Coordinates of N, CA and C in Angstrom, one line a residue:
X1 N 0.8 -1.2 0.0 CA 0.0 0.0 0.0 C 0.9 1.2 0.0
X2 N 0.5 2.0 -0.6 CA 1.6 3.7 -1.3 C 0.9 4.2 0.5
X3 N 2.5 4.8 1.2 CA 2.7 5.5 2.8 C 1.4 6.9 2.3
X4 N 0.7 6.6 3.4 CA -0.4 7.7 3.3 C 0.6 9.0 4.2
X5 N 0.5 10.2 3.6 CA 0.6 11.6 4.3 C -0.4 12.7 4.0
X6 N -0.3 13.4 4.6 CA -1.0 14.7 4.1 C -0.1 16.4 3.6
X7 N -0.5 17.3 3.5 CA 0.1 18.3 3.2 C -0.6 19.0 4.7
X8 N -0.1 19.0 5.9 CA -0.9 19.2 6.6 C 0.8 18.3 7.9
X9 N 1.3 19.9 9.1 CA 1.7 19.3 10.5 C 1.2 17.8 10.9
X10 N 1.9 17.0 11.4 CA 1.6 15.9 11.7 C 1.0 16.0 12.9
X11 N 1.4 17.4 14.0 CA 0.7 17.0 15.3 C -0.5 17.7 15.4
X12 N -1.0 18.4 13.9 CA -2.6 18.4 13.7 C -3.5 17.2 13.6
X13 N -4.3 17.1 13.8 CA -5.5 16.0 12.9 C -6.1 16.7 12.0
X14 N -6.2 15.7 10.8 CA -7.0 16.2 9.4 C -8.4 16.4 9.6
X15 N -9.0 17.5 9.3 CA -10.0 18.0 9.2 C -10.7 18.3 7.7
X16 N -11.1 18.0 7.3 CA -11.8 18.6 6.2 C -12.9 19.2 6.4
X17 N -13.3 20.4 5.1 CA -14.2 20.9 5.4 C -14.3 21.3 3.9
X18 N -15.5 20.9 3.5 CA -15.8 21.3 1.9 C -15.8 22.9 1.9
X19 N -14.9 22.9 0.7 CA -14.6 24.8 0.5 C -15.4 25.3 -0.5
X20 N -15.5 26.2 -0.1 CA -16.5 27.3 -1.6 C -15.8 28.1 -2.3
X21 N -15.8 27.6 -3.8 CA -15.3 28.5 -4.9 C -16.0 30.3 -5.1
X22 N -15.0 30.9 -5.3 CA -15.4 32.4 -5.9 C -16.1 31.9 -6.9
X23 N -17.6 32.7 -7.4 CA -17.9 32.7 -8.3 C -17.3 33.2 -9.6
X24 N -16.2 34.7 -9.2 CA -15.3 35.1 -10.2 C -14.2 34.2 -11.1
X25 N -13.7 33.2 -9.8 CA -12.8 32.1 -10.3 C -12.5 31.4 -11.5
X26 N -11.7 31.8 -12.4 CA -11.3 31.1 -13.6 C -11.4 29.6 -13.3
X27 N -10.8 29.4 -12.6 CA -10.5 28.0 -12.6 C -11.5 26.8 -12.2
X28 N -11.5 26.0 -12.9 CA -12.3 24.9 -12.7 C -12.7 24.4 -11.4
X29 N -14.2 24.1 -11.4 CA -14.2 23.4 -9.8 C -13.8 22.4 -9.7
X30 N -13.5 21.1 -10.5 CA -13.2 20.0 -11.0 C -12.1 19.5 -12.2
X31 N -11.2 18.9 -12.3 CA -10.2 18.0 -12.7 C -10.2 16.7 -13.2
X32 N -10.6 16.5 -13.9 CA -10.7 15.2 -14.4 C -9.1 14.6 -15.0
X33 N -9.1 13.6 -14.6 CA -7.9 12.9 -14.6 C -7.7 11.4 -14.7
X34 N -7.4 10.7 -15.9 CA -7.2 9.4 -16.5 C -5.6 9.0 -15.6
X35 N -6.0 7.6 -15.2 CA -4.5 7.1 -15.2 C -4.0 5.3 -15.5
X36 N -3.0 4.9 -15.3 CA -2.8 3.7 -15.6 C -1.9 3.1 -14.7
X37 N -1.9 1.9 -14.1 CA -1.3 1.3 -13.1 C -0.2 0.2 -14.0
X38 N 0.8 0.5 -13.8 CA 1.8 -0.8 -14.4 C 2.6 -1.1 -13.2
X39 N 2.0 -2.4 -13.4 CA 2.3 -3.9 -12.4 C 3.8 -4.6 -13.0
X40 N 4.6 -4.2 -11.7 CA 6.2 -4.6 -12.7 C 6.1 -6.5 -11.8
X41 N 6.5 -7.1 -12.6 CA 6.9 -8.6 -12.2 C 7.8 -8.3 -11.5
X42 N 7.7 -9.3 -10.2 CA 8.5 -9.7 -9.5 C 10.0 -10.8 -9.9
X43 N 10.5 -10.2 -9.8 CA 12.2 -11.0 -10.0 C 12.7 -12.3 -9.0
X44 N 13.0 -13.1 -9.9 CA 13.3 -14.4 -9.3 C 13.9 -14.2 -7.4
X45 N 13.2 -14.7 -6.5 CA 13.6 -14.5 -5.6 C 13.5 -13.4 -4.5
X46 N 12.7 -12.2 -5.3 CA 12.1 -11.1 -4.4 C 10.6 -10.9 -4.6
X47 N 9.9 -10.0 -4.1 CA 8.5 -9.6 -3.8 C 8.0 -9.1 -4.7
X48 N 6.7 -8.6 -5.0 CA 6.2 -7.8 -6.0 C 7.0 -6.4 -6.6
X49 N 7.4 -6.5 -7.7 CA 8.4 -4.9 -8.0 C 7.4 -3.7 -8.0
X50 N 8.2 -3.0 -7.9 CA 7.4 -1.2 -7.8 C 6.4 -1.1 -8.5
X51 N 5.3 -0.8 -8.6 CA 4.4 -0.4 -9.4 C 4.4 0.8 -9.7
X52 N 3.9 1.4 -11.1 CA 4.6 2.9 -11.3 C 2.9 3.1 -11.8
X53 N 3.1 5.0 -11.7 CA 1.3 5.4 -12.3 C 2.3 6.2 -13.1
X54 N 0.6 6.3 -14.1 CA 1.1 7.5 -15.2 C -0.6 8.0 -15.7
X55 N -0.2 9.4 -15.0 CA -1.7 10.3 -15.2 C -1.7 11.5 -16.2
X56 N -2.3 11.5 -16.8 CA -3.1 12.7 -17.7 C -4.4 13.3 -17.3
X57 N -4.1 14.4 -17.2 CA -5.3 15.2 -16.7 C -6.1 15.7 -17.8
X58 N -7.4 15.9 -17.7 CA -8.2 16.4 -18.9 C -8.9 17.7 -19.0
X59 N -8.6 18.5 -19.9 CA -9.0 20.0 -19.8 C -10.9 20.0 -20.3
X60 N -11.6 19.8 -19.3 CA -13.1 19.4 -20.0 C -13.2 17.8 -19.1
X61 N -14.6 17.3 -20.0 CA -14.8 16.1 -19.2 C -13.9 15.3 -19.7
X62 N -14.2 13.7 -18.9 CA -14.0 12.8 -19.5 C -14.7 11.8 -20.7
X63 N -14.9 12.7 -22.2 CA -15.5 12.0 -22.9 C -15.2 10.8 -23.7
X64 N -15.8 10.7 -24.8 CA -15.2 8.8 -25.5 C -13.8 9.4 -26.2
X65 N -13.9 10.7 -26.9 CA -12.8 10.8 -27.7 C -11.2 11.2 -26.8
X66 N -11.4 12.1 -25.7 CA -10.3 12.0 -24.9 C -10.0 10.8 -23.9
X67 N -11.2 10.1 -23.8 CA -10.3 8.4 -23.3 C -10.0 7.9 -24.8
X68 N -10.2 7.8 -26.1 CA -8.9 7.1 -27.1 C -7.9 8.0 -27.3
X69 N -7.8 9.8 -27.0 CA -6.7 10.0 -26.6 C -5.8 9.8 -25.7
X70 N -6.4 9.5 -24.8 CA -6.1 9.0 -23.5 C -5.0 7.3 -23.4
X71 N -5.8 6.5 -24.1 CA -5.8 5.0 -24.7 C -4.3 4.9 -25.8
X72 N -4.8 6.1 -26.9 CA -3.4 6.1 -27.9 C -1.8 6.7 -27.2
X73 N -2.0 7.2 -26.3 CA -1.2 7.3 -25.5 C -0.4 6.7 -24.7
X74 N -1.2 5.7 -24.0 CA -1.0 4.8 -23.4 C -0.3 4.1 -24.0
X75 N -0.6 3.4 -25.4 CA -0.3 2.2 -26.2 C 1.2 3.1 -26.9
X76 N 1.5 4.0 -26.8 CA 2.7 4.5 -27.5 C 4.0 4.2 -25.8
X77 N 3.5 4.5 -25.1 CA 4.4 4.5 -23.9 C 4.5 3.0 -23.2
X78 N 3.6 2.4 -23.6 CA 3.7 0.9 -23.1 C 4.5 0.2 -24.3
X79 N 4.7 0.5 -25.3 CA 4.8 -0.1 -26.7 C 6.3 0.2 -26.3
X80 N 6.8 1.7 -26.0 CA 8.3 1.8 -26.2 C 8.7 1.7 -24.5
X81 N 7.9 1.2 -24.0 CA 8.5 0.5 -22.5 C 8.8 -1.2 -22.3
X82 N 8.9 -1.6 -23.7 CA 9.2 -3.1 -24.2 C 7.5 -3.7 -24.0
X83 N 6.7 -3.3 -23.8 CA 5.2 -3.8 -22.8 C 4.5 -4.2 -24.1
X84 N 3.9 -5.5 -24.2 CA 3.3 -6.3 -25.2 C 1.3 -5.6 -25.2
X85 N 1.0 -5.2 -24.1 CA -0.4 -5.6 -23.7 C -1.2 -4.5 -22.3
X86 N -2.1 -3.9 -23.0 CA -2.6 -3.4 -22.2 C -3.9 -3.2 -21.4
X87 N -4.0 -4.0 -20.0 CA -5.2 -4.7 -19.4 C -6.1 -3.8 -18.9
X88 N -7.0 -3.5 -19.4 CA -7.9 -2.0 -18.8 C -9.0 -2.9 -18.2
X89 N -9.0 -2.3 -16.6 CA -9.8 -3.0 -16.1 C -11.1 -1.3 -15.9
X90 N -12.1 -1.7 -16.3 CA -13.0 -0.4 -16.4 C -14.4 -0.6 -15.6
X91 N -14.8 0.5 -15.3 CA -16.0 0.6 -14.9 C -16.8 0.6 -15.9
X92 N -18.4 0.8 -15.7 CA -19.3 1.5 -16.9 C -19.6 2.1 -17.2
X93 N -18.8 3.4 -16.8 CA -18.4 4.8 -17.5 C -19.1 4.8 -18.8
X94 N -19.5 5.7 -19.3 CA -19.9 6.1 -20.4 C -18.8 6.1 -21.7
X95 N -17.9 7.0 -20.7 CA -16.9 7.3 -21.8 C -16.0 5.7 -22.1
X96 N -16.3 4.8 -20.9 CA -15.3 3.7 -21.3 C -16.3 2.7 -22.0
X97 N -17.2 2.8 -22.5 CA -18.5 2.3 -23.0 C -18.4 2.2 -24.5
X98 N -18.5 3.5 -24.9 CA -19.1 3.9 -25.9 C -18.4 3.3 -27.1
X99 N -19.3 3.3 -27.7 CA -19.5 2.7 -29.2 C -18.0 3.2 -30.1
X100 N -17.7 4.6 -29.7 CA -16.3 5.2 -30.5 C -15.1 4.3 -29.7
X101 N -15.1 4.1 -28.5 CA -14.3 3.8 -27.8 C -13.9 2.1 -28.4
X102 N -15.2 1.4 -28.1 CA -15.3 -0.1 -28.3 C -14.8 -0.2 -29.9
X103 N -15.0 0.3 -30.8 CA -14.5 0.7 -32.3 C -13.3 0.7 -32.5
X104 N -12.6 2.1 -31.3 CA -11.0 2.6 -31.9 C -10.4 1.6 -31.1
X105 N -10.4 0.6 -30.2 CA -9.9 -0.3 -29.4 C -10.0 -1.6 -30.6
X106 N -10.9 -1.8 -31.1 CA -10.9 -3.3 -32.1 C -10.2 -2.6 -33.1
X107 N -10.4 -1.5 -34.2 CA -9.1 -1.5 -35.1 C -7.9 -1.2 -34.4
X108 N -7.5 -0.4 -33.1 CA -6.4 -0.6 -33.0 C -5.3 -1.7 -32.9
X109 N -6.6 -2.6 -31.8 CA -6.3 -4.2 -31.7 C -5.5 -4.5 -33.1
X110 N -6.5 -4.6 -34.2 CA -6.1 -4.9 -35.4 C -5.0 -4.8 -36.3
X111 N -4.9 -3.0 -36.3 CA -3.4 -2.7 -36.4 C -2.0 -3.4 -35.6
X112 N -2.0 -3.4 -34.2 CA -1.1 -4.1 -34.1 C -1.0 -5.6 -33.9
X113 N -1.8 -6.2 -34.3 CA -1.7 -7.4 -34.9 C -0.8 -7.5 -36.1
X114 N -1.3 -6.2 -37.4 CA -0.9 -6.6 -38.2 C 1.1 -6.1 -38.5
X115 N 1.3 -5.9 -37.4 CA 2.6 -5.3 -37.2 C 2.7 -3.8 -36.7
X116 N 1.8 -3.1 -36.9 CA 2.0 -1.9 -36.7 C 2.3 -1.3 -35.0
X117 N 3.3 -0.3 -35.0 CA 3.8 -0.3 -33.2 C 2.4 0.4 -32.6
X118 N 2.4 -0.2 -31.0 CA 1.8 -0.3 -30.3 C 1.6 -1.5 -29.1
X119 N 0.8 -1.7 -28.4 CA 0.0 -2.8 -27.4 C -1.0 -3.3 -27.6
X120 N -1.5 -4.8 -27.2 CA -2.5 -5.1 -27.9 C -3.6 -4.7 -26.8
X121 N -4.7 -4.2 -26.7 CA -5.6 -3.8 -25.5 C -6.7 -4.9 -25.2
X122 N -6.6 -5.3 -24.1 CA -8.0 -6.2 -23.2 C -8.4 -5.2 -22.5
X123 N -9.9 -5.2 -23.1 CA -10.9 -4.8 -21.9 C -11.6 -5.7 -20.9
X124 N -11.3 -5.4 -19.7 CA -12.2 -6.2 -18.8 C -13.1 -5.1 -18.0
X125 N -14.3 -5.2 -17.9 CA -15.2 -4.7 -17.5 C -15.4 -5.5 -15.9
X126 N -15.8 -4.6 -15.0 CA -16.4 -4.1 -13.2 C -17.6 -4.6 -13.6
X127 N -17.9 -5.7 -12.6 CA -19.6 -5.9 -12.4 C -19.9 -4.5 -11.8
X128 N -21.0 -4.1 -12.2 CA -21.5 -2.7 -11.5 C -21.1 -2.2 -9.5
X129 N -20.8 -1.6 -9.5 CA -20.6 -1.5 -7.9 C -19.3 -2.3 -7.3
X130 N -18.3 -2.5 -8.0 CA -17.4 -3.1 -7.7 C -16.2 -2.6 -7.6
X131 N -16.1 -0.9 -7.3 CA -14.7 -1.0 -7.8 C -13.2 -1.7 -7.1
X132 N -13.6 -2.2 -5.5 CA -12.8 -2.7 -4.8 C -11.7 -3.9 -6.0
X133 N -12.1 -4.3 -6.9 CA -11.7 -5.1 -7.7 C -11.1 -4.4 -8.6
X134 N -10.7 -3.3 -8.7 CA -9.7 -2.8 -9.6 C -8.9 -2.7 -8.5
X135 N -7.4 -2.8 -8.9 CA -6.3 -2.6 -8.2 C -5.6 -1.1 -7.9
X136 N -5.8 -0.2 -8.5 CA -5.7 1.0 -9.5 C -6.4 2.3 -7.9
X137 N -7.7 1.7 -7.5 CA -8.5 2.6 -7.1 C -7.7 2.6 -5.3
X138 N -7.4 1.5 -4.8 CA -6.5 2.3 -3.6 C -5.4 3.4 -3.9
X139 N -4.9 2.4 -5.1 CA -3.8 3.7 -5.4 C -4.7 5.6 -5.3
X140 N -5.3 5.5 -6.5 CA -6.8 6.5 -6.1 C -6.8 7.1 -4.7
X141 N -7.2 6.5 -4.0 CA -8.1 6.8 -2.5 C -6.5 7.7 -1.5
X142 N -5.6 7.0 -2.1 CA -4.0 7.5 -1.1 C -3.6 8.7 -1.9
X143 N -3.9 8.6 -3.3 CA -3.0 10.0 -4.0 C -4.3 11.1 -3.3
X144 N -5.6 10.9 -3.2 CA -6.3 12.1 -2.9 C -6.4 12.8 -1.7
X145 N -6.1 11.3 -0.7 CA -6.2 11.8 0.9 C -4.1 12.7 1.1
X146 N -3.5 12.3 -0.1 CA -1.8 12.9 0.4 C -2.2 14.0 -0.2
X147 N -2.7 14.6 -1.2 CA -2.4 16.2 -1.5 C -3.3 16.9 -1.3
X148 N -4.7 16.5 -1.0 CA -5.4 17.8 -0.4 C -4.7 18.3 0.5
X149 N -5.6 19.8 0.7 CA -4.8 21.0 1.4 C -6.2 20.7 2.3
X150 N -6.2 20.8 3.7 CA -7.1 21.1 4.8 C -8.1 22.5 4.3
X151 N -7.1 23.1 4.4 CA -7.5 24.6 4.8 C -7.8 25.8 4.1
X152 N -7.7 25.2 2.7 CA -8.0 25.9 1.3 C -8.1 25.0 0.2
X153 N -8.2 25.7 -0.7 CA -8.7 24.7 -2.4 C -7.7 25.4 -2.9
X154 N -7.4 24.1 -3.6 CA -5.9 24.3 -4.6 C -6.3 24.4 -6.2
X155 N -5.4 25.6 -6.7 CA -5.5 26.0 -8.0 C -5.3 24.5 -8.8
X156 N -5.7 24.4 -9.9 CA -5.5 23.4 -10.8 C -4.0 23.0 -10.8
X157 N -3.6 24.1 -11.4 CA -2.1 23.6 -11.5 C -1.2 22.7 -10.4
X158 N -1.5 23.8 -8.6 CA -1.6 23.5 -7.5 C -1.5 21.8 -7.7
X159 N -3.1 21.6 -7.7 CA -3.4 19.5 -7.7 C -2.6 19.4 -8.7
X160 N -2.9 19.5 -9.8 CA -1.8 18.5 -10.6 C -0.3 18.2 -10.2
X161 N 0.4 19.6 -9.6 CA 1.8 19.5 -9.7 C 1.7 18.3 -8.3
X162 N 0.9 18.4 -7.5 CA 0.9 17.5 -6.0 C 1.1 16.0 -6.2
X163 N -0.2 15.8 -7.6 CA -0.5 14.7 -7.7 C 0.9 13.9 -8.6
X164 N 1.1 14.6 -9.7 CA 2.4 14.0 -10.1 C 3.1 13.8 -9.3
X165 N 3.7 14.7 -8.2 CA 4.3 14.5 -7.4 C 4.8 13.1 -6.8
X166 N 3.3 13.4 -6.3 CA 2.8 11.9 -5.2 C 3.1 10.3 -5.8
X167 N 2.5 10.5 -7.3 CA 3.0 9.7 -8.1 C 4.6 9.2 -8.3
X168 N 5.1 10.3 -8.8 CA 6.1 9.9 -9.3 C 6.3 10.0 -10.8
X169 N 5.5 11.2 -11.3 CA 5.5 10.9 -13.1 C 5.3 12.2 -13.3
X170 N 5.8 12.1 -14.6 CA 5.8 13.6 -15.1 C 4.4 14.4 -15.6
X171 N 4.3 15.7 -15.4 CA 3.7 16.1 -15.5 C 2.9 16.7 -17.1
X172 N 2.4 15.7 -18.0 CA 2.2 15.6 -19.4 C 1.1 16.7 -20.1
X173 N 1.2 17.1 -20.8 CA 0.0 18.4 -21.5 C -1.6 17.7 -21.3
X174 N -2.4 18.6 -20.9 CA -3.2 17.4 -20.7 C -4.3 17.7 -21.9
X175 N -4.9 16.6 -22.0 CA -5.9 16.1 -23.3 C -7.3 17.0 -23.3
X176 N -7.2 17.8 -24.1 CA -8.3 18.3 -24.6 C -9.5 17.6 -25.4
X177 N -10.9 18.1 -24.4 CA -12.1 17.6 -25.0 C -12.1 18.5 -26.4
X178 N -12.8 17.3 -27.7 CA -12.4 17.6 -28.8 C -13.1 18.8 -29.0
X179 N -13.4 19.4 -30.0 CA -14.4 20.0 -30.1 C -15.7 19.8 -31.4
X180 N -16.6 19.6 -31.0 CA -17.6 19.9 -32.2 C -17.9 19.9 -33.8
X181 N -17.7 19.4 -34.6 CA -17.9 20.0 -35.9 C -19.1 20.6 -36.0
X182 N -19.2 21.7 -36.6 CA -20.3 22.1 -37.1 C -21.1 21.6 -38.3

């Protein structure tokens, strides 16, 4: 389990208290943010090796087209990290649902079959209400309780810089929801 801390004196106790945004505030009240857990093998004779995250944050929601940018991303960084295969274990998110998504995952599949670089992608789908069964979501529950601030709300940049932090990964441009054709 990743050492829980806070941003917060240790000989305080954590308190939270839901904070109120300025209504003038540029900044978003919310952050949406994709990530991926790689599970390193254990080496002949020792324990489970480090597991490492790699998060991308998303400017807008999380829709179908920024999870396959999300996805093509993935499959370029797993692809040149020697990694054959990429196991998405998902909720039933909409955006990990949808019809564009289920599509650009079978021809991508397809392409790298037919040699082209990349990973090949498994989806495994969460019985509804389950997410204790992803491995991914404690990691989740410890990155949120280390970088909240008690005592104020953190600018965007603020959370992101914390969370990479906490992680361990760099801090990547993050994926724009597409826009519209007219």
């Amino acid at each position: 389990m990743p050492e829980g801390h806070t941003w917060q004196s240790e000989d305080a106790p954590i308190r939270l208290v839901e904070q109120e945004c300025s209504k003038t505030d540029p900044d978003p009240k919310a952050l949406a943010c994709y990530g991926v857990l790689i599970r390193q093998a254990a080496q002949a004779g020792t324990a489970v090796g480090d597991d490492q995250m790699l998060v991308r944050f998303v400017d807008g929601r999380p829709v179908s087209g920024v999870t396959i940018d999300f996805l093509h991303w993935c499959s370029e960084r797993l692809a040149t990290a020697g990694k054959t295969a990429l196991v998405l274990i998902w909720d039933n998110a909409s955006w990990h649902i949808s019809k564009a998504v289920r599509g650009w995952i079978s021809d991508h599949n397809r392409h790298v079959k037919r040699g082209q670089p990349g990973v090949r992608i498994v989806v495994c789908l969460l019985p509804s209400k389950s997410p204790w069964l992803n491995a991914i979501e404690p990691k989740w529950v410890h990155g949120k309780r280390a970088v909240v601030e008690p005592d104020r709300l953190l600018t965007t940049q603020e959370l992101a810089d914390r969370v990479c932090t906490y992680y361990g990964c760099t801090h990547e441009p993050h994926l724009v929801q597409p826009q519209k054709a007219a």
